[in-house]
Tab-separated table of C-alpha atoms in Angstrom:
chain	number	residue	atom	x	y	z
G	9	MET	CA	-0.043	129.356	89.741
G	10	SER	CA	3.737	129.920	89.847
G	11	PHE	CA	4.311	126.186	89.636
G	12	LEU	CA	1.994	125.806	86.637
G	13	ARG	CA	3.637	128.742	84.855
G	14	ALA	CA	7.090	127.290	85.461
G	15	LEU	CA	5.975	123.858	84.269
G	16	LEU	CA	4.428	125.304	81.125
G	17	PHE	CA	7.611	127.230	80.376
G	18	LEU	CA	9.705	124.074	80.837
G	19	VAL	CA	7.495	122.263	78.328
G	20	PHE	CA	7.785	125.261	75.988
G	21	GLN	CA	11.587	125.037	76.188
G	22	ALA	CA	11.632	121.333	75.405
G	23	VAL	CA	9.131	121.468	72.572
G	24	THR	CA	10.855	124.370	70.819
G	25	LEU	CA	14.400	123.036	71.301
G	26	ILE	CA	14.057	119.948	69.119
G	27	PRO	CA	13.059	121.634	65.824
G	28	PHE	CA	15.693	124.336	66.270
G	29	ALA	CA	18.403	121.743	66.963
G	30	LEU	CA	17.383	119.680	63.961
G	31	GLY	CA	17.384	122.840	61.882
G	32	CYS	CA	20.962	123.550	63.002
G	33	PHE	CA	21.986	120.095	61.836
G	34	LEU	CA	20.262	120.459	58.465
G	35	LEU	CA	21.834	123.887	57.928
G	36	LEU	CA	25.415	122.691	58.489
G	37	PRO	CA	26.255	122.817	54.756
G	38	PHE	CA	25.166	126.453	54.575
G	39	PRO	CA	27.137	129.611	55.531
G	40	PHE	CA	27.666	130.263	59.219
G	41	LYS	CA	25.657	133.488	59.217
G	42	TRP	CA	22.573	131.553	58.065
G	43	ARG	CA	23.000	128.939	60.779
G	44	TYR	CA	23.624	131.570	63.436
G	45	ARG	CA	20.639	133.685	62.463
G	46	PHE	CA	18.401	130.624	62.592
G	47	THR	CA	19.757	129.183	65.839
G	48	VAL	CA	19.664	132.375	67.901
G	49	GLY	CA	15.967	132.493	67.172
G	50	TRP	CA	15.586	129.911	69.948
G	51	PRO	CA	16.884	132.036	72.876
G	52	HIS	CA	14.940	134.976	71.447
G	53	LEU	CA	11.822	132.790	71.399
G	54	LEU	CA	12.490	131.722	75.001
G	55	MET	CA	12.623	135.346	76.128
G	56	TRP	CA	9.300	135.873	74.362
G	57	GLY	CA	7.956	132.792	76.150
G	58	ALA	CA	9.295	134.039	79.492
G	59	LYS	CA	7.474	137.304	78.940
G	60	TYR	CA	4.075	135.821	78.154
G	61	ILE	CA	4.221	132.642	80.260
G	62	LEU	CA	6.237	133.756	83.289
G	63	GLY	CA	5.590	137.505	83.170
G	64	ILE	CA	9.308	138.362	82.921
G	65	LYS	CA	9.966	141.508	80.885
G	66	TRP	CA	13.302	143.119	80.055
G	67	LYS	CA	14.794	146.478	79.131
G	68	ILE	CA	18.202	147.737	78.057
G	69	LYS	CA	20.210	150.518	79.707
G	70	GLY	CA	23.327	151.819	77.956
G	71	ARG	CA	22.475	150.521	74.495
G	72	GLU	CA	24.660	153.297	73.070
G	73	ASN	CA	27.696	151.717	74.785
G	74	ILE	CA	27.615	148.585	72.630
G	75	PRO	CA	30.075	148.927	69.720
G	76	THR	CA	29.362	147.457	66.309
G	77	THR	CA	32.872	145.944	66.375
G	78	PRO	CA	33.790	142.734	68.238
G	79	VAL	CA	34.277	143.123	71.997
G	80	VAL	CA	34.545	140.923	75.055
G	81	PHE	CA	31.378	141.062	77.148
G	82	LEU	CA	32.076	140.500	80.857
G	83	SER	CA	28.780	140.049	82.624
G	84	LYS	CA	27.301	139.543	86.054
G	85	HIS	CA	25.983	135.987	86.336
G	86	GLN	CA	22.849	135.358	88.404
G	87	SER	CA	20.665	132.964	86.402
G	88	ALA	CA	20.140	131.287	83.041
G	89	TYR	CA	18.080	134.239	81.813
G	90	GLU	CA	21.031	136.456	80.861
G	91	THR	CA	22.487	133.724	78.640
G	92	LEU	CA	19.399	134.074	76.441
G	93	LEU	CA	19.975	137.757	75.670
G	94	PHE	CA	23.516	137.895	74.306
G	95	PRO	CA	23.240	135.534	71.301
G	96	TRP	CA	20.584	137.503	69.461
G	97	PHE	CA	21.088	140.992	70.951
G	98	SER	CA	24.820	141.399	70.337
G	99	PRO	CA	25.615	143.300	67.106
G	100	LYS	CA	28.285	140.687	66.381
G	101	PRO	CA	27.755	136.934	66.793
G	102	ALA	CA	28.213	136.046	70.454
G	103	CYS	CA	30.182	133.007	71.569
G	104	PHE	CA	30.396	131.307	74.939
G	105	ILE	CA	32.989	129.270	76.811
G	106	TYR	CA	31.795	125.867	78.007
G	107	LYS	CA	33.116	122.372	78.653
G	108	LYS	CA	33.414	120.493	75.385
G	109	GLU	CA	31.417	117.528	76.703
G	110	LEU	CA	28.255	119.598	76.242
G	111	ASN	CA	28.683	119.215	72.481
G	112	TYR	CA	27.600	115.597	72.793
G	113	ILE	CA	24.213	116.307	74.389
G	114	PRO	CA	21.484	115.475	71.843
G	115	PHE	CA	19.775	118.501	70.298
G	116	PHE	CA	21.114	121.171	72.690
G	117	GLY	CA	24.758	120.200	72.225
G	118	TRP	CA	24.379	119.970	68.473
G	119	GLY	CA	23.290	123.581	68.365
G	120	LEU	CA	26.239	124.654	70.522
G	121	ALA	CA	28.730	122.766	68.375
G	122	SER	CA	27.523	124.397	65.163
G	123	LEU	CA	27.916	128.006	66.333
G	124	ARG	CA	31.685	128.516	66.654
G	125	ASN	CA	31.711	128.807	70.420
G	126	ILE	CA	34.751	128.168	72.632
G	127	PRO	CA	34.618	124.564	73.938
G	128	ILE	CA	37.402	123.756	76.396
G	129	ASN	CA	38.752	120.817	78.363
G	130	ARG	CA	38.142	121.941	81.942
G	131	SER	CA	39.947	118.954	83.427
G	132	ASP	CA	43.196	120.573	82.232
G	133	ARG	CA	43.043	123.925	83.998
G	134	LYS	CA	46.263	125.365	82.588
G	135	GLY	CA	45.508	124.074	79.109
G	136	ALA	CA	41.940	125.358	79.325
G	137	MET	CA	43.136	128.928	79.851
G	138	GLN	CA	45.371	128.640	76.806
G	139	GLN	CA	42.421	127.331	74.804
G	140	VAL	CA	40.388	130.361	75.874
G	141	LEU	CA	43.176	132.695	74.723
G	142	ASP	CA	43.831	130.897	71.435
G	143	ILE	CA	40.284	130.074	70.361
G	144	GLY	CA	38.835	133.245	71.853
G	145	SER	CA	41.315	135.446	69.983
G	146	LYS	CA	40.540	133.563	66.784
G	147	ARG	CA	36.815	134.139	67.298
G	148	ILE	CA	37.407	137.866	67.807
G	149	ARG	CA	39.431	138.008	64.588
G	150	GLU	CA	36.545	136.245	62.852
G	151	GLY	CA	34.198	139.007	64.032
G	152	HIS	CA	32.654	137.358	67.094
G	153	SER	CA	32.119	138.792	70.580
G	154	PRO	CA	32.960	136.342	73.400
G	155	VAL	CA	30.715	136.429	76.485
G	156	LEU	CA	32.298	135.519	79.816
G	157	PHE	CA	31.108	135.573	83.421
G	158	PRO	CA	34.061	136.668	85.599
G	159	GLU	CA	32.553	135.274	88.796
G	160	GLY	CA	32.557	131.855	87.166
G	161	THR	CA	29.281	130.664	88.600
G	162	ARG	CA	25.814	132.053	89.288
G	163	ILE	CA	25.849	134.341	92.305
G	164	PRO	CA	22.644	135.287	94.179
G	165	VAL	CA	21.577	138.873	93.647
G	166	GLY	CA	23.119	141.154	96.257
G	167	GLN	CA	26.224	139.007	96.627
G	168	LYS	CA	29.611	139.070	94.916
G	169	GLY	CA	31.887	136.248	93.887
G	170	ARG	CA	35.605	136.459	93.220
G	171	TYR	CA	36.211	138.065	89.847
G	172	GLN	CA	38.457	135.740	87.874
G	173	SER	CA	40.749	137.244	85.260
G	174	GLY	CA	40.147	134.884	82.307
G	175	GLY	CA	37.979	137.338	80.393
G	176	ALA	CA	40.391	140.201	81.003
G	177	ARG	CA	43.301	137.996	79.910
G	178	LEU	CA	41.484	137.235	76.675
G	179	ALA	CA	40.788	140.925	76.003
G	180	VAL	CA	44.429	141.902	76.620
G	181	HIS	CA	45.725	138.968	74.549
G	182	ALA	CA	43.433	139.832	71.626
G	183	GLY	CA	43.769	143.604	71.973
G	184	ALA	CA	39.997	143.896	72.345
G	185	SER	CA	37.870	146.241	74.414
G	186	VAL	CA	35.630	145.016	77.207
G	187	VAL	CA	31.990	145.935	77.727
G	188	PRO	CA	30.963	145.299	81.364
G	189	VAL	CA	27.374	144.190	81.904
G	190	ALA	CA	25.296	144.384	85.078
G	191	HIS	CA	21.745	143.094	85.450
G	192	ASN	CA	19.222	142.021	88.065
G	193	ALA	CA	17.898	138.805	86.503
G	194	GLY	CA	18.346	137.035	89.836
G	195	GLU	CA	15.457	139.052	91.244
G	196	VAL	CA	12.948	137.118	89.123
G	197	TRP	CA	14.898	134.056	87.965
G	198	PRO	CA	16.896	132.821	90.985
G	199	ARG	CA	19.792	130.475	90.337
G	200	ASN	CA	18.911	126.765	90.283
G	201	SER	CA	15.259	127.588	90.914
G	202	PHE	CA	12.395	125.923	89.084
G	203	LEU	CA	9.997	128.670	90.133
G	204	LYS	CA	10.298	132.139	88.592
G	205	LYS	CA	8.631	135.422	89.486
G	206	PRO	CA	7.097	137.992	87.148
G	207	GLY	CA	8.986	141.266	86.993
G	208	LEU	CA	11.314	143.491	84.992
G	209	VAL	CA	14.965	142.634	84.297
G	210	THR	CA	17.266	145.540	83.445
G	211	PHE	CA	20.425	144.832	81.480
G	212	SER	CA	22.923	147.660	81.871
G	213	PHE	CA	25.839	147.882	79.415
G	214	GLY	CA	28.749	150.005	80.557
G	215	PRO	CA	31.080	152.122	78.415
G	216	PRO	CA	33.698	150.050	76.569
G	217	ILE	CA	36.972	149.712	78.460
G	218	SER	CA	40.048	149.575	76.238
G	219	SER	CA	42.574	146.886	77.116
G	220	GLU	CA	45.406	148.893	75.577
G	221	GLY	CA	48.179	149.613	78.052
G	222	LEU	CA	46.526	147.651	80.870
G	223	THR	CA	47.509	144.428	82.547
G	224	HIS	CA	44.771	141.831	82.876
G	225	ASP	CA	44.587	142.518	86.615
G	226	GLN	CA	44.092	146.243	86.046
G	227	LEU	CA	41.428	145.598	83.445
G	228	ASN	CA	39.697	143.073	85.669
G	229	ARG	CA	39.540	145.579	88.549
G	230	LYS	CA	37.987	148.216	86.299
G	231	VAL	CA	35.342	145.728	85.192
G	232	GLU	CA	34.604	144.660	88.769
G	233	GLU	CA	34.318	148.243	89.992
G	234	TRP	CA	31.877	149.200	87.259
G	235	ILE	CA	29.679	146.105	87.547
G	236	GLU	CA	29.466	146.136	91.328
G	237	GLY	CA	28.802	149.880	91.365
G	238	GLU	CA	26.036	149.501	88.802
G	239	MET	CA	24.482	146.620	90.726
G	240	ARG	CA	23.852	149.036	93.578
G	241	VAL	CA	21.914	151.192	91.127
G	242	LEU	CA	19.858	148.302	89.730
G	243	SER	CA	19.136	146.562	93.044
G	244	PRO	CA	19.753	149.134	95.812
G	245	HIS	CA	17.527	147.277	98.261
G	246	ARG	CA	19.959	144.361	98.187
G	247	TYR	CA	22.909	146.497	99.285
G	248	THR	CA	21.474	148.737	102.000
G	249	ASP	CA	23.771	147.286	104.713
G	250	LYS	CA	26.810	146.789	102.506
G	251	THR	CA	29.645	149.023	101.381
């Protein structure tokens, strides 16, 4: 049954992607807010599909901590599921950092390219960081909220990767506040797994952390401390033997 559910959801993703991507292309002449509102309907639809096909439900903790002004979201990264929430849930348009080559993928890449994200050249590591600072700060000035995953890659639930400082650097450079985000999506949607499990995913948004007067290292440590502390609240069974 799990295999059939996962297969059906994969088909659902593919079938719904094409019309949304074509819609993005057709809406290019129109204002950004129209394109964005249309395009983020796809991840919202996928979360609906995950609920009714896979049995994955979600809830929000700390909704009151999300400002209506642009911020930098720094989130735990466990699966693809959390990337579906931010685009349509954020009060301000969310934008993601990704390698610019993804823009050339038919349908999916077209949608990415039309939404004022932050495409970078990852082969140039030093230059890529500068692109994050320059383009990311511009997006914040435009009223967008960048979403970054400090651990860089998907980490299994109960484990911790090294928190990289790129997101904190961006916040300090732009003078923006950071909202740390913890969640337990990996419990039901494991990284790189075709099979998913029914269950409840809790997204926990922490109080905004001002970047004013902080170095990026200080800000990054505050983010790490909050996220890792909150993970022990969301998934205590994963940390019973850990400090």
